[in-house]
Amino acid sequence: MLDYWKEINKLKVLVSLDEIEYNRLYYVRNPSNLNDVTENIKNINTVLNTHDKHWVATPVWSVLNMHRIKNIMEYFHKNNLFPYAYYINDYWEND
């Protein structure tokens, strides 16, 4: 997929993240694997970091994770996802 994306002139990708704990993510998005998701995000970051190619990570809020907002936001901060966070980047509001 990433090889294909490299060939596209203009690209925006939204990465939704429901959970940041291994077992919770597996439950919410079976059969998701947090290690795989994290590795995929790192790979996306290597390809989609040019002027015409962008990606953003955004939490998906639901009744299953609303009580964990602080933990999820700390994960975004710890993994340096804030610069790519949907809610603080007005780039995604206009096309």
XYZ file of N, CA and C in Angstrom:
285
model
N 0.826 -1.187 0.000
C 0.000 0.000 0.000
C 0.870 1.251 0.000
N 1.905 1.273 0.826
C 2.750 2.463 0.907
C 3.468 2.746 -0.409
N 3.863 1.696 -1.111
C 4.488 1.905 -2.426
C 3.517 2.569 -3.393
N 2.267 2.176 -3.332
C 1.233 2.784 -4.170
C 1.028 4.247 -3.776
N 0.974 4.524 -2.474
C 0.768 5.884 -2.000
C 1.892 6.810 -2.431
N 3.107 6.301 -2.526
C 4.245 7.122 -2.946
C 4.029 7.704 -4.340
N 3.274 6.992 -5.163
C 3.053 7.408 -6.549
C 1.927 8.425 -6.701
N 1.118 8.615 -5.710
C -0.011 9.548 -5.766
C 0.503 10.965 -5.531
N 0.035 11.898 -6.328
C 0.525 13.277 -6.244
C 0.078 14.000 -4.983
N -1.179 13.874 -4.630
C -1.700 14.558 -3.446
C -2.512 13.550 -2.635
N -2.192 13.433 -1.351
C -2.810 12.389 -0.538
C -2.990 12.858 0.897
N -4.149 12.555 1.465
C -4.426 12.797 2.879
C -4.943 11.494 3.467
N -4.401 11.104 4.600
C -4.806 9.860 5.261
C -5.153 10.170 6.705
N -6.307 9.692 7.127
C -6.732 9.804 8.521
C -6.544 8.458 9.197
N -5.803 8.439 10.283
C -5.597 7.225 11.063
C -6.456 7.339 12.317
N -7.444 6.486 12.448
C -8.281 6.527 13.642
C -7.765 5.509 14.643
N -7.766 5.927 15.878
C -7.229 5.095 16.947
C -8.253 5.022 18.064
N -8.818 3.847 18.280
C -9.866 3.673 19.287
C -9.328 3.457 20.691
N -8.200 2.836 20.779
C -7.654 2.467 22.077
C -6.143 2.428 22.017
N -5.507 2.505 23.171
C -4.051 2.497 23.233
C -3.535 1.385 24.137
N -4.422 0.550 24.632
C -4.027 -0.638 25.391
C -4.302 -1.857 24.528
N -3.363 -2.765 24.545
C -3.400 -3.934 23.673
C -4.734 -4.683 23.737
N -5.160 -5.087 24.918
C -6.386 -5.887 25.057
C -7.644 -5.098 24.727
N -7.659 -3.845 25.092
C -8.827 -3.013 24.788
C -8.976 -2.803 23.285
N -7.871 -2.540 22.611
C -7.925 -2.368 21.160
C -8.381 -3.651 20.485
N -7.881 -4.764 20.957
C -8.279 -6.056 20.389
C -9.788 -6.267 20.562
N -10.328 -5.848 21.689
C -11.759 -6.001 21.944
C -12.582 -5.060 21.062
N -12.164 -3.813 20.963
C -12.926 -2.808 20.229
C -12.857 -3.043 18.722
N -11.683 -3.397 18.220
C -11.497 -3.621 16.780
C -10.821 -4.965 16.547
N -11.528 -5.989 16.877
C -11.017 -7.339 16.697
C -10.751 -7.609 15.227
N -9.624 -8.072 14.811
C -8.473 -8.577 15.574
C -7.286 -7.617 15.578
N -7.511 -6.344 15.825
C -6.418 -5.367 15.826
C -5.329 -5.735 16.822
N -4.131 -5.364 16.451
C -2.968 -5.621 17.289
C -2.251 -4.283 17.466
N -2.107 -3.833 18.704
C -1.538 -2.513 18.966
C -0.115 -2.394 18.424
N 0.662 -3.450 18.514
C 2.029 -3.406 17.973
C 2.007 -3.195 16.463
N 1.100 -3.878 15.775
C 0.969 -3.698 14.323
C 0.508 -2.287 13.980
N -0.456 -1.782 14.734
C -0.968 -0.432 14.488
C 0.147 0.590 14.678
N 0.901 0.452 15.744
C 2.001 1.377 16.010
C 3.050 1.311 14.906
N 3.393 0.122 14.483
C 4.369 -0.044 13.404
C 3.847 0.552 12.092
N 2.568 0.358 11.809
C 1.969 0.938 10.604
C 2.004 2.467 10.634
N 1.745 3.036 11.797
C 1.795 4.494 11.919
C 3.212 4.994 11.660
N 4.205 4.297 12.182
C 5.600 4.682 11.930
C 5.914 4.595 10.439
N 5.446 3.557 9.781
C 5.675 3.414 8.337
C 4.975 4.510 7.549
N 3.753 4.820 7.930
C 3.011 5.896 7.268
C 3.768 7.212 7.410
N 4.325 7.440 8.582
C 5.048 8.688 8.822
C 6.264 8.830 7.918
N 6.893 7.738 7.533
C 8.062 7.823 6.659
C 7.673 8.171 5.220
N 6.457 7.812 4.816
C 6.021 8.040 3.433
C 5.212 9.324 3.297
N 4.365 9.590 4.257
C 3.442 10.730 4.149
C 3.917 11.915 4.980
N 5.049 12.458 4.618
C 5.554 13.626 5.336
C 6.136 14.656 4.377
N 5.522 14.767 3.219
C 5.957 15.744 2.228
C 4.903 16.833 2.082
N 5.187 17.791 1.234
C 4.281 18.937 1.042
C 2.885 18.498 0.582
N 2.796 17.520 -0.294
C 1.506 17.103 -0.849
C 0.966 15.807 -0.265
N 1.657 15.256 0.706
C 1.206 14.006 1.329
C 1.186 14.191 2.838
N 0.011 14.006 3.405
C -0.170 14.256 4.833
C -0.944 13.108 5.471
N -0.716 12.935 6.754
C -1.501 11.977 7.519
C -1.817 12.622 8.858
N -2.821 12.108 9.496
C -3.207 12.633 10.800
C -3.752 11.497 11.644
N -3.459 11.536 12.920
C -4.016 10.569 13.863
C -5.095 11.268 14.669
N -6.177 10.591 14.873
C -7.273 11.158 15.646
C -7.908 10.064 16.494
N -8.183 10.366 17.750
C -8.866 9.371 18.573
C -10.317 9.217 18.139
N -10.823 8.040 18.329
C -12.236 7.756 18.066
C -12.903 7.623 19.428
N -13.786 8.570 19.742
C -14.427 8.553 21.061
C -15.720 7.749 21.016
N -15.885 6.909 22.029
C -17.104 6.100 22.151
C -17.345 5.823 23.630
N -18.449 5.150 23.923
C -18.737 4.792 25.312
C -17.695 3.816 25.858
N -16.955 3.161 24.978
C -15.952 2.202 25.426
C -14.642 2.856 25.849
N -14.430 4.120 25.477
C -13.156 4.733 25.831
C -13.261 6.168 26.366
N -14.445 6.718 26.494
C -14.598 8.105 26.954
C -13.951 8.323 28.320
N -14.000 7.327 29.161
C -13.423 7.453 30.502
C -11.891 7.409 30.464
N -11.317 7.183 29.298
C -9.866 7.059 29.158
C -9.258 8.177 28.307
N -9.972 9.287 28.193
C -9.491 10.390 27.366
C -8.082 10.812 27.782
N -7.855 10.965 29.072
C -6.539 11.405 29.546
C -5.452 10.424 29.119
N -5.679 9.138 29.284
C -4.680 8.130 28.908
C -4.397 8.153 27.408
N -5.444 8.277 26.630
C -5.284 8.270 25.175
C -4.541 9.523 24.727
N -4.861 10.669 25.307
C -4.173 11.902 24.946
C -2.710 11.852 25.379
N -2.425 11.230 26.511
C -1.035 11.058 26.940
C -0.279 10.176 25.944
N -0.935 9.179 25.413
C -0.323 8.319 24.399
C 0.018 9.136 23.144
N -0.913 9.990 22.725
C -0.664 10.859 21.566
C 0.549 11.746 21.826
N 0.617 12.295 23.022
C 1.739 13.169 23.364
C 3.050 12.383 23.437
N 3.041 11.265 24.123
C 4.246 10.436 24.304
C 4.808 9.960 22.964
N 3.940 9.676 22.017
C 4.364 9.173 20.709
C 4.452 10.261 19.650
N 4.450 11.512 20.097
C 4.626 12.667 19.214
C 3.603 12.697 18.078
N 2.357 12.423 18.404
C 1.285 12.469 17.412
C 0.534 13.797 17.436
N 0.817 14.644 18.404
C 0.128 15.925 18.465
C 0.323 16.794 17.235
N 1.515 16.862 16.643
C 1.641 17.689 15.433
C 0.727 17.219 14.304
N 0.304 15.975 14.371
C -0.550 15.420 13.330
C -1.972 15.192 13.817
N -2.310 15.784 14.951
C -3.634 15.560 15.529
C -4.685 16.389 14.796
N -5.775 15.754 14.482
C -6.853 16.365 13.694
C -7.389 17.638 14.337
N -7.586 17.622 15.612
C -8.286 18.699 16.292
C -7.451 19.967 16.472
N -6.147 19.929 16.226
C -5.354 21.150 16.372
C -4.712 21.573 15.052
N -5.119 20.954 13.980
C -4.509 21.253 12.691
C -5.604 21.683 11.723
N -5.681 22.980 11.414
C -6.749 23.475 10.547
C -6.573 23.066 9.089
N -5.464 22.454 8.736
C -5.244 21.977 7.372
C -6.368 21.050 6.930
N -6.897 20.287 7.851
C -7.892 19.262 7.521
C -9.294 19.843 7.409
N -9.468 21.100 7.760
C -10.788 21.717 7.682
C -11.095 22.219 6.277
N -10.081 22.507 5.505
C -10.256 23.033 4.145
C -9.611 22.100 3.152
N -10.234 21.953 2.033
C -9.652 21.086 1.014
C -9.302 21.863 -0.215
